[in-house]
Coordinates of N, CA, C and O in Angstrom, one line a residue:
Q667 N 0.2 20.1 -21.6 CA -0.1 18.9 -20.6 C 1.3 18.5 -20.0 O 2.6 18.5 -20.9
V668 N 1.4 18.2 -18.7 CA 2.7 17.7 -18.2 C 3.2 16.4 -18.9 O 2.2 15.5 -18.8
P669 N 4.2 16.2 -19.0 CA 4.8 14.9 -19.6 C 4.5 13.7 -18.7 O 4.3 12.6 -19.2
L670 N 5.0 14.1 -17.4 CA 4.7 12.8 -16.5 C 3.8 13.5 -15.2 O 3.9 14.6 -14.8
L671 N 2.9 12.6 -15.1 CA 1.9 13.0 -13.9 C 1.6 11.8 -12.8 O 1.4 10.7 -13.0
E672 N 2.3 12.4 -11.5 CA 2.2 11.4 -10.5 C 0.8 11.5 -9.6 O 0.1 12.5 -9.8
S673 N 0.4 10.4 -9.2 CA -0.7 10.3 -8.3 C -0.8 9.3 -7.3 O 0.2 8.5 -7.3
G674 N -1.5 9.4 -6.4 CA -1.7 8.3 -5.2 C -1.1 8.5 -3.9 O -1.2 7.9 -3.0
G675 N -0.5 10.0 -3.8 CA -0.2 10.4 -2.6 C -1.2 10.5 -1.7 O -2.3 10.9 -2.0
D676 N -1.0 10.4 -0.3 CA -2.1 10.5 0.6 C -1.2 10.6 2.0 O -0.2 10.6 2.2
F677 N -2.2 10.8 3.1 CA -1.8 10.8 4.5 C -2.0 9.3 5.1 O -3.1 8.9 4.8
V678 N -1.0 8.7 5.6 CA -1.2 7.4 6.1 C -0.5 7.2 7.3 O 0.3 8.0 7.8
Q679 N -0.8 6.3 8.2 CA -0.4 5.8 9.4 C 1.0 5.1 9.3 O 1.2 4.4 8.3
P680 N 2.0 5.2 10.2 CA 3.1 4.5 10.1 C 2.7 2.9 10.0 O 2.0 2.5 10.8
G681 N 3.7 2.3 9.1 CA 3.3 0.9 8.8 C 2.2 0.6 7.6 O 2.2 -0.5 7.4
G682 N 1.7 1.8 7.2 CA 0.6 1.6 6.2 C 1.4 1.5 4.8 O 2.5 1.5 4.8
S683 N 0.6 1.4 3.8 CA 1.0 1.3 2.5 C 0.4 2.2 1.5 O -0.8 2.6 1.6
L684 N 1.0 2.6 0.3 CA 0.6 3.4 -0.8 C 1.1 2.9 -2.0 O 2.2 2.4 -2.0
K685 N 0.5 3.2 -3.0 CA 1.0 2.7 -4.4 C 0.8 4.1 -5.1 O -0.3 4.5 -5.6
L686 N 2.2 4.4 -5.7 CA 2.1 5.8 -6.4 C 1.9 5.4 -8.1 O 2.6 4.3 -8.4
S687 N 1.4 6.3 -8.8 CA 1.4 6.0 -10.3 C 2.0 7.2 -10.9 O 1.9 8.3 -10.4
C688 N 2.6 7.0 -12.0 CA 3.3 8.0 -13.0 C 2.9 7.7 -14.4 O 3.4 6.7 -14.9
V689 N 2.0 8.4 -15.0 CA 1.4 8.3 -16.4 C 2.3 9.1 -17.4 O 2.5 10.5 -17.0
G690 N 2.9 8.6 -18.3 CA 3.5 9.4 -19.4 C 2.4 10.0 -20.3 O 1.5 9.2 -20.7
S691 N 2.7 11.2 -20.8 CA 1.7 11.8 -21.7 C 2.7 12.4 -22.8 O 3.7 13.1 -22.6
G692 N 2.2 12.1 -24.0 CA 3.0 12.5 -25.2 C 4.3 11.8 -25.5 O 4.9 12.0 -26.5
F693 N 4.6 10.8 -24.8 CA 5.8 10.0 -25.0 C 5.6 8.6 -24.5 O 5.0 8.4 -23.5
S694 N 6.4 7.7 -24.9 CA 6.2 6.4 -24.2 C 7.4 6.1 -23.2 O 8.5 6.2 -23.4
T695 N 7.0 5.7 -22.0 CA 7.8 5.5 -20.7 C 8.6 4.2 -21.1 O 9.7 4.1 -20.2
R696 N 8.2 3.6 -22.0 CA 9.2 2.2 -22.1 C 10.4 2.4 -23.0 O 11.3 1.7 -23.0
D697 N 10.5 3.6 -23.5 CA 11.6 4.0 -24.3 C 12.9 4.6 -23.4 O 13.9 4.9 -23.9
Y698 N 12.6 5.0 -22.2 CA 13.4 5.6 -21.3 C 13.5 4.9 -20.0 O 12.5 4.4 -19.5
P699 N 15.0 4.9 -19.4 CA 15.0 4.4 -18.0 C 13.9 5.5 -17.1 O 13.9 6.8 -17.4
M700 N 13.4 4.8 -16.0 CA 12.6 5.6 -15.2 C 13.0 5.5 -13.8 O 13.6 4.6 -13.3
A701 N 12.7 6.6 -13.0 CA 13.0 6.6 -11.9 C 12.0 7.4 -10.7 O 11.2 8.1 -11.2
W702 N 12.1 7.2 -9.4 CA 11.5 7.9 -8.4 C 12.4 8.7 -7.7 O 13.4 8.1 -7.2
F703 N 12.1 9.9 -7.2 CA 12.8 10.7 -6.4 C 11.8 11.3 -5.3 O 10.7 11.3 -5.4
R704 N 12.5 11.8 -4.2 CA 11.5 12.5 -3.3 C 12.4 13.6 -2.7 O 13.4 13.5 -2.6
Q705 N 11.5 14.7 -2.1 CA 12.1 15.6 -1.5 C 11.3 16.0 -0.2 O 10.1 16.5 -0.3
A706 N 12.0 15.8 1.0 CA 11.3 16.4 2.2 C 11.5 17.7 2.5 O 12.4 18.2 2.1
P707 N 10.6 18.2 3.4 CA 10.9 19.6 3.8 C 12.4 20.1 4.4 O 12.7 19.2 5.2
G708 N 12.9 21.1 3.8 CA 14.3 21.5 4.1 C 15.4 20.6 3.7 O 16.4 20.7 4.1
K709 N 15.0 19.6 2.9 CA 16.2 18.6 2.6 C 16.2 18.6 1.0 O 15.4 19.0 0.2
E710 N 17.4 18.1 0.5 CA 17.5 17.9 -1.0 C 16.8 17.0 -1.6 O 16.5 15.8 -1.0
R711 N 16.5 17.0 -2.8 CA 15.8 15.9 -3.6 C 16.9 14.7 -3.4 O 17.9 14.8 -3.9
E712 N 16.2 13.5 -3.1 CA 17.1 12.3 -3.1 C 16.5 11.2 -4.0 O 15.2 11.0 -4.3
F713 N 17.3 10.3 -4.5 CA 17.1 9.1 -5.2 C 16.3 8.2 -4.4 O 16.7 7.9 -3.2
V714 N 15.1 7.6 -5.0 CA 14.5 6.5 -4.3 C 14.4 5.3 -5.0 O 15.0 4.1 -4.3
A715 N 14.3 5.1 -6.3 CA 14.3 3.9 -7.1 C 14.2 4.1 -8.5 O 13.7 5.1 -8.9
A716 N 14.7 3.2 -9.2 CA 14.9 3.3 -10.6 C 14.7 2.0 -11.2 O 15.0 0.7 -10.7
R717 N 14.2 1.9 -12.6 CA 14.0 0.8 -13.4 C 14.5 1.0 -14.7 O 14.2 1.9 -15.4
S718 N 15.2 0.0 -15.2 CA 15.5 0.1 -16.8 C 14.5 -0.1 -17.5 O 13.4 -0.7 -17.1
R719 N 14.6 0.1 -18.6 CA 13.5 -0.1 -19.8 C 12.9 -1.4 -19.8 O 11.6 -1.7 -19.9
D720 N 13.8 -2.4 -19.7 CA 13.3 -3.8 -20.0 C 13.1 -4.6 -18.5 O 12.7 -5.7 -18.4
G721 N 13.5 -3.7 -17.4 CA 13.3 -4.3 -16.1 C 14.4 -5.1 -15.6 O 14.4 -5.7 -14.6
G722 N 15.6 -5.2 -16.5 CA 16.6 -6.0 -16.3 C 17.5 -5.5 -15.1 O 18.2 -6.2 -14.4
S723 N 17.5 -4.2 -14.8 CA 18.2 -3.5 -13.7 C 17.1 -2.8 -12.8 O 16.5 -1.8 -13.4
T724 N 17.3 -2.8 -11.6 CA 16.5 -2.2 -10.7 C 17.3 -1.5 -9.5 O 18.3 -2.5 -9.2
K725 N 17.2 -0.4 -9.0 CA 18.2 0.1 -7.9 C 17.3 0.8 -6.9 O 16.4 1.5 -7.4
Y726 N 17.5 0.6 -5.8 CA 16.9 1.2 -4.7 C 17.6 1.9 -3.7 O 19.0 1.5 -3.4
A727 N 17.3 3.0 -3.2 CA 18.1 3.6 -2.1 C 18.1 2.9 -0.8 O 17.2 1.9 -0.6
D728 N 19.2 2.9 -0.1 CA 19.2 1.8 1.1 C 18.1 2.0 2.1 O 17.8 1.1 2.6
S729 N 17.6 3.3 2.1 CA 16.5 3.6 3.1 C 15.2 3.0 2.8 O 14.3 2.8 3.5
V730 N 15.0 2.5 1.6 CA 13.9 1.9 1.0 C 13.9 0.6 0.5 O 12.8 -0.2 0.3
K731 N 15.0 -0.2 0.7 CA 15.3 -1.5 0.2 C 14.3 -2.5 1.1 O 14.4 -2.3 2.3
G732 N 13.7 -3.5 0.3 CA 13.0 -4.3 1.1 C 11.6 -3.9 1.5 O 10.6 -4.6 1.8
R733 N 11.2 -2.6 1.2 CA 10.0 -1.8 1.6 C 9.1 -1.5 0.2 O 8.2 -1.4 0.1
F734 N 10.0 -0.7 -0.6 CA 9.5 -0.2 -2.1 C 9.9 -1.0 -3.1 O 10.9 -1.7 -3.3
T735 N 8.9 -1.1 -4.2 CA 9.1 -1.8 -5.3 C 8.6 -0.9 -6.6 O 7.5 -0.4 -6.5
V736 N 9.5 -0.7 -7.5 CA 9.3 -0.1 -8.7 C 8.7 -1.1 -9.8 O 9.5 -2.0 -10.0
S737 N 7.9 -0.8 -10.4 CA 7.4 -1.6 -11.5 C 7.0 -0.6 -12.8 O 6.6 0.5 -12.6
R738 N 6.7 -1.1 -14.0 CA 6.2 -0.3 -15.2 C 5.2 -1.4 -16.1 O 5.7 -2.5 -16.3
D739 N 4.1 -0.6 -16.4 CA 3.4 -1.3 -17.1 C 3.3 -0.7 -18.6 O 3.0 0.5 -18.7
R740 N 4.0 -1.3 -19.6 CA 4.5 -0.6 -20.7 C 3.0 -0.3 -21.8 O 3.1 0.5 -22.2
W741 N 2.2 -1.2 -21.6 CA 0.8 -1.1 -22.2 C 0.0 0.0 -21.6 O -0.8 0.7 -22.6
K742 N 0.1 0.4 -20.5 CA -0.5 1.4 -19.8 C 0.2 2.8 -19.8 O -0.2 3.8 -19.4
N743 N 1.7 2.7 -20.2 CA 2.5 4.0 -20.2 C 2.6 4.5 -18.8 O 2.6 5.6 -18.5
T744 N 2.6 3.4 -17.7 CA 2.6 4.0 -16.4 C 3.6 3.4 -15.6 O 4.0 1.9 -15.8
M745 N 4.3 4.0 -14.8 CA 5.3 3.5 -13.9 C 4.6 3.7 -12.3 O 4.0 4.6 -11.9
Y746 N 5.0 2.7 -11.5 CA 4.3 2.5 -10.2 C 5.5 2.4 -9.1 O 6.5 2.0 -9.4
L747 N 5.1 2.8 -8.0 CA 6.0 2.7 -6.7 C 5.2 2.1 -5.8 O 4.4 2.8 -5.1
Q748 N 5.3 1.0 -5.3 CA 4.4 0.4 -4.3 C 5.5 0.5 -3.0 O 6.6 0.0 -2.8
M749 N 4.8 1.2 -2.0 CA 5.4 1.5 -0.9 C 4.8 0.9 0.4 O 3.6 1.1 0.7
N750 N 5.6 0.0 1.0 CA 5.0 -0.9 2.1 C 5.9 -0.5 3.4 O 7.0 0.0 3.2
H751 N 5.2 -0.8 4.6 CA 5.7 -0.3 5.8 C 6.4 1.0 6.1 O 7.6 1.3 6.4
L752 N 5.4 1.9 5.5 CA 5.8 3.5 5.6 C 6.1 4.0 7.1 O 5.6 3.5 7.8
Q753 N 7.1 4.8 6.9 CA 7.8 5.4 8.3 C 7.5 6.8 8.1 O 7.6 7.5 7.0
P754 N 7.7 7.5 9.3 CA 7.5 9.2 9.3 C 8.8 9.7 8.4 O 8.5 10.7 7.8
E755 N 9.9 9.0 8.2 CA 11.1 9.5 7.5 C 10.7 9.4 5.9 O 11.5 10.1 5.3
D756 N 9.6 8.8 5.5 CA 9.2 8.8 4.1 C 8.3 9.9 3.7 O 8.1 9.9 2.3
T757 N 8.0 10.7 4.6 CA 7.1 11.8 4.3 C 7.9 12.7 3.3 O 9.1 13.1 3.6
A758 N 7.3 13.1 2.1 CA 8.1 13.9 1.4 C 7.1 14.0 0.0 O 6.1 13.4 -0.1
V759 N 7.4 14.9 -0.8 CA 6.9 15.1 -2.2 C 7.6 14.0 -3.0 O 8.8 14.0 -3.0
Y760 N 6.9 13.1 -3.7 CA 7.5 12.1 -4.6 C 7.4 12.6 -6.2 O 6.2 12.8 -6.4
Y761 N 8.5 12.5 -6.8 CA 8.4 12.8 -8.1 C 9.1 11.7 -9.0 O 9.8 10.9 -8.6
C762 N 8.2 11.4 -9.9 CA 8.7 10.5 -11.1 C 9.6 11.2 -12.2 O 9.2 12.4 -12.4
A763 N 10.4 10.6 -12.8 CA 11.4 11.2 -13.8 C 11.7 10.3 -14.9 O 11.8 9.0 -14.5
A764 N 12.0 10.5 -16.0 CA 12.4 9.8 -17.2 C 13.8 10.3 -17.5 O 13.9 11.5 -17.7
A765 N 14.7 9.5 -17.8 CA 16.0 9.7 -18.1 C 16.2 10.4 -19.6 O 15.4 10.4 -20.6
S766 N 17.1 11.4 -19.7 CA 17.1 12.2 -21.0 C 17.9 11.5 -22.0 O 17.7 12.0 -23.2
R767 N 18.3 10.2 -21.8 CA 18.9 9.4 -22.9 C 18.2 8.1 -22.9 O 17.9 7.4 -21.7
R768 N 18.0 7.5 -24.0 CA 17.4 6.1 -24.2 C 18.7 5.2 -24.0 O 19.5 5.3 -24.8
S769 N 18.5 4.4 -23.0 CA 19.6 3.4 -22.8 C 18.9 2.1 -22.0 O 17.7 2.4 -21.6
G770 N 19.7 1.3 -21.8 CA 19.3 -0.2 -21.2 C 19.6 -0.1 -19.6 O 19.3 -1.1 -19.0
L771 N 20.2 1.1 -19.3 CA 20.7 1.3 -17.8 C 19.6 1.9 -17.0 O 18.6 2.3 -17.4
A772 N 19.9 2.0 -15.6 CA 19.1 2.6 -14.7 C 19.7 3.7 -13.9 O 20.3 3.4 -12.9
P773 N 19.7 4.8 -14.6 CA 20.4 5.9 -14.0 C 19.9 6.4 -12.5 O 18.6 6.1 -12.3
T774 N 20.5 6.9 -11.7 CA 20.2 7.3 -10.1 C 20.5 8.8 -9.9 O 20.0 9.1 -8.7
E775 N 21.1 9.7 -10.8 CA 21.5 10.8 -10.4 C 20.9 11.8 -11.0 O 20.1 11.7 -12.2
I776 N 20.3 12.8 -10.3 CA 19.3 13.9 -10.8 C 19.7 14.3 -12.2 O 18.9 14.8 -12.9
G777 N 20.9 14.8 -12.4 CA 21.4 15.4 -13.6 C 21.2 14.2 -14.8 O 21.3 14.8 -16.0
E778 N 21.0 13.3 -14.6 CA 20.7 12.2 -15.7 C 19.3 12.1 -16.2 O 18.8 11.3 -17.1
F779 N 18.3 12.9 -15.6 CA 17.0 12.8 -15.8 C 16.5 14.2 -16.3 O 17.0 15.3 -15.8
G780 N 15.9 14.1 -17.5 CA 15.4 15.5 -18.3 C 14.1 15.7 -18.3 O 13.6 16.8 -18.5
Y781 N 13.2 14.6 -17.7 CA 11.8 14.9 -17.6 C 11.3 14.5 -16.2 O 11.4 13.4 -15.7
W782 N 10.4 15.4 -15.7 CA 9.9 15.3 -14.4 C 8.5 15.7 -14.2 O 8.0 16.4 -15.0
G783 N 7.7 14.9 -13.3 CA 6.3 15.2 -12.9 C 6.4 16.2 -11.9 O 7.4 17.1 -11.5
Q784 N 5.2 16.6 -11.5 CA 4.9 17.7 -10.7 C 5.0 17.4 -9.2 O 5.0 18.1 -8.3
G785 N 5.0 16.1 -8.9 CA 5.2 15.4 -7.7 C 3.7 15.1 -7.0 O 2.6 15.8 -7.3
T786 N 3.7 14.4 -6.0 CA 2.5 14.0 -5.1 C 3.1 13.8 -3.8 O 4.1 13.2 -3.4
Q787 N 2.2 14.3 -2.8 CA 2.7 14.5 -1.4 C 2.3 13.2 -0.7 O 1.0 12.7 -0.7
V788 N 3.3 12.6 -0.1 CA 3.2 11.4 0.7 C 3.3 11.9 2.3 O 4.3 12.4 2.7
T789 N 2.4 11.7 3.1 CA 2.6 12.0 4.5 C 2.2 10.9 5.4 O 1.4 10.3 5.4
V790 N 3.4 10.5 6.3 CA 3.3 9.5 7.2 C 3.5 9.7 8.5 O 4.4 10.5 9.0
S791 N 2.4 9.7 9.3 CA 2.0 10.3 10.6 C 1.0 9.7 11.4 O 0.0 9.4 10.9
S792 N 1.3 9.6 12.7 CA 0.3 9.0 13.6 C -0.5 10.1 14.1 O -0.2 11.2 14.2

């Protein structure tokens, strides 16, 4: 079973909203810093948002600040990404990730994450 499973990706019109979910399997997401990354066609995978274990620290890429919000429900072992005011440039495969180290920080570099989901497609187009 995949340790992290994303869902919620869809085709939406510009200005629309989506809420992505990432469910942890076989481990507790509350024990690790969690983050969202995305990869558009022909581009490198890039950081989107991150949240520390206790929610005391959150980080967002400049391109999504004010539009995306990351949260986590520890009892459901699920991380969410609420995406509002979606734009065509947001089109990408979105991946959730768990850090390889247990800490109270919110890492943002790909190399700092050791657990990845398979991705969910988000397409924003009119």
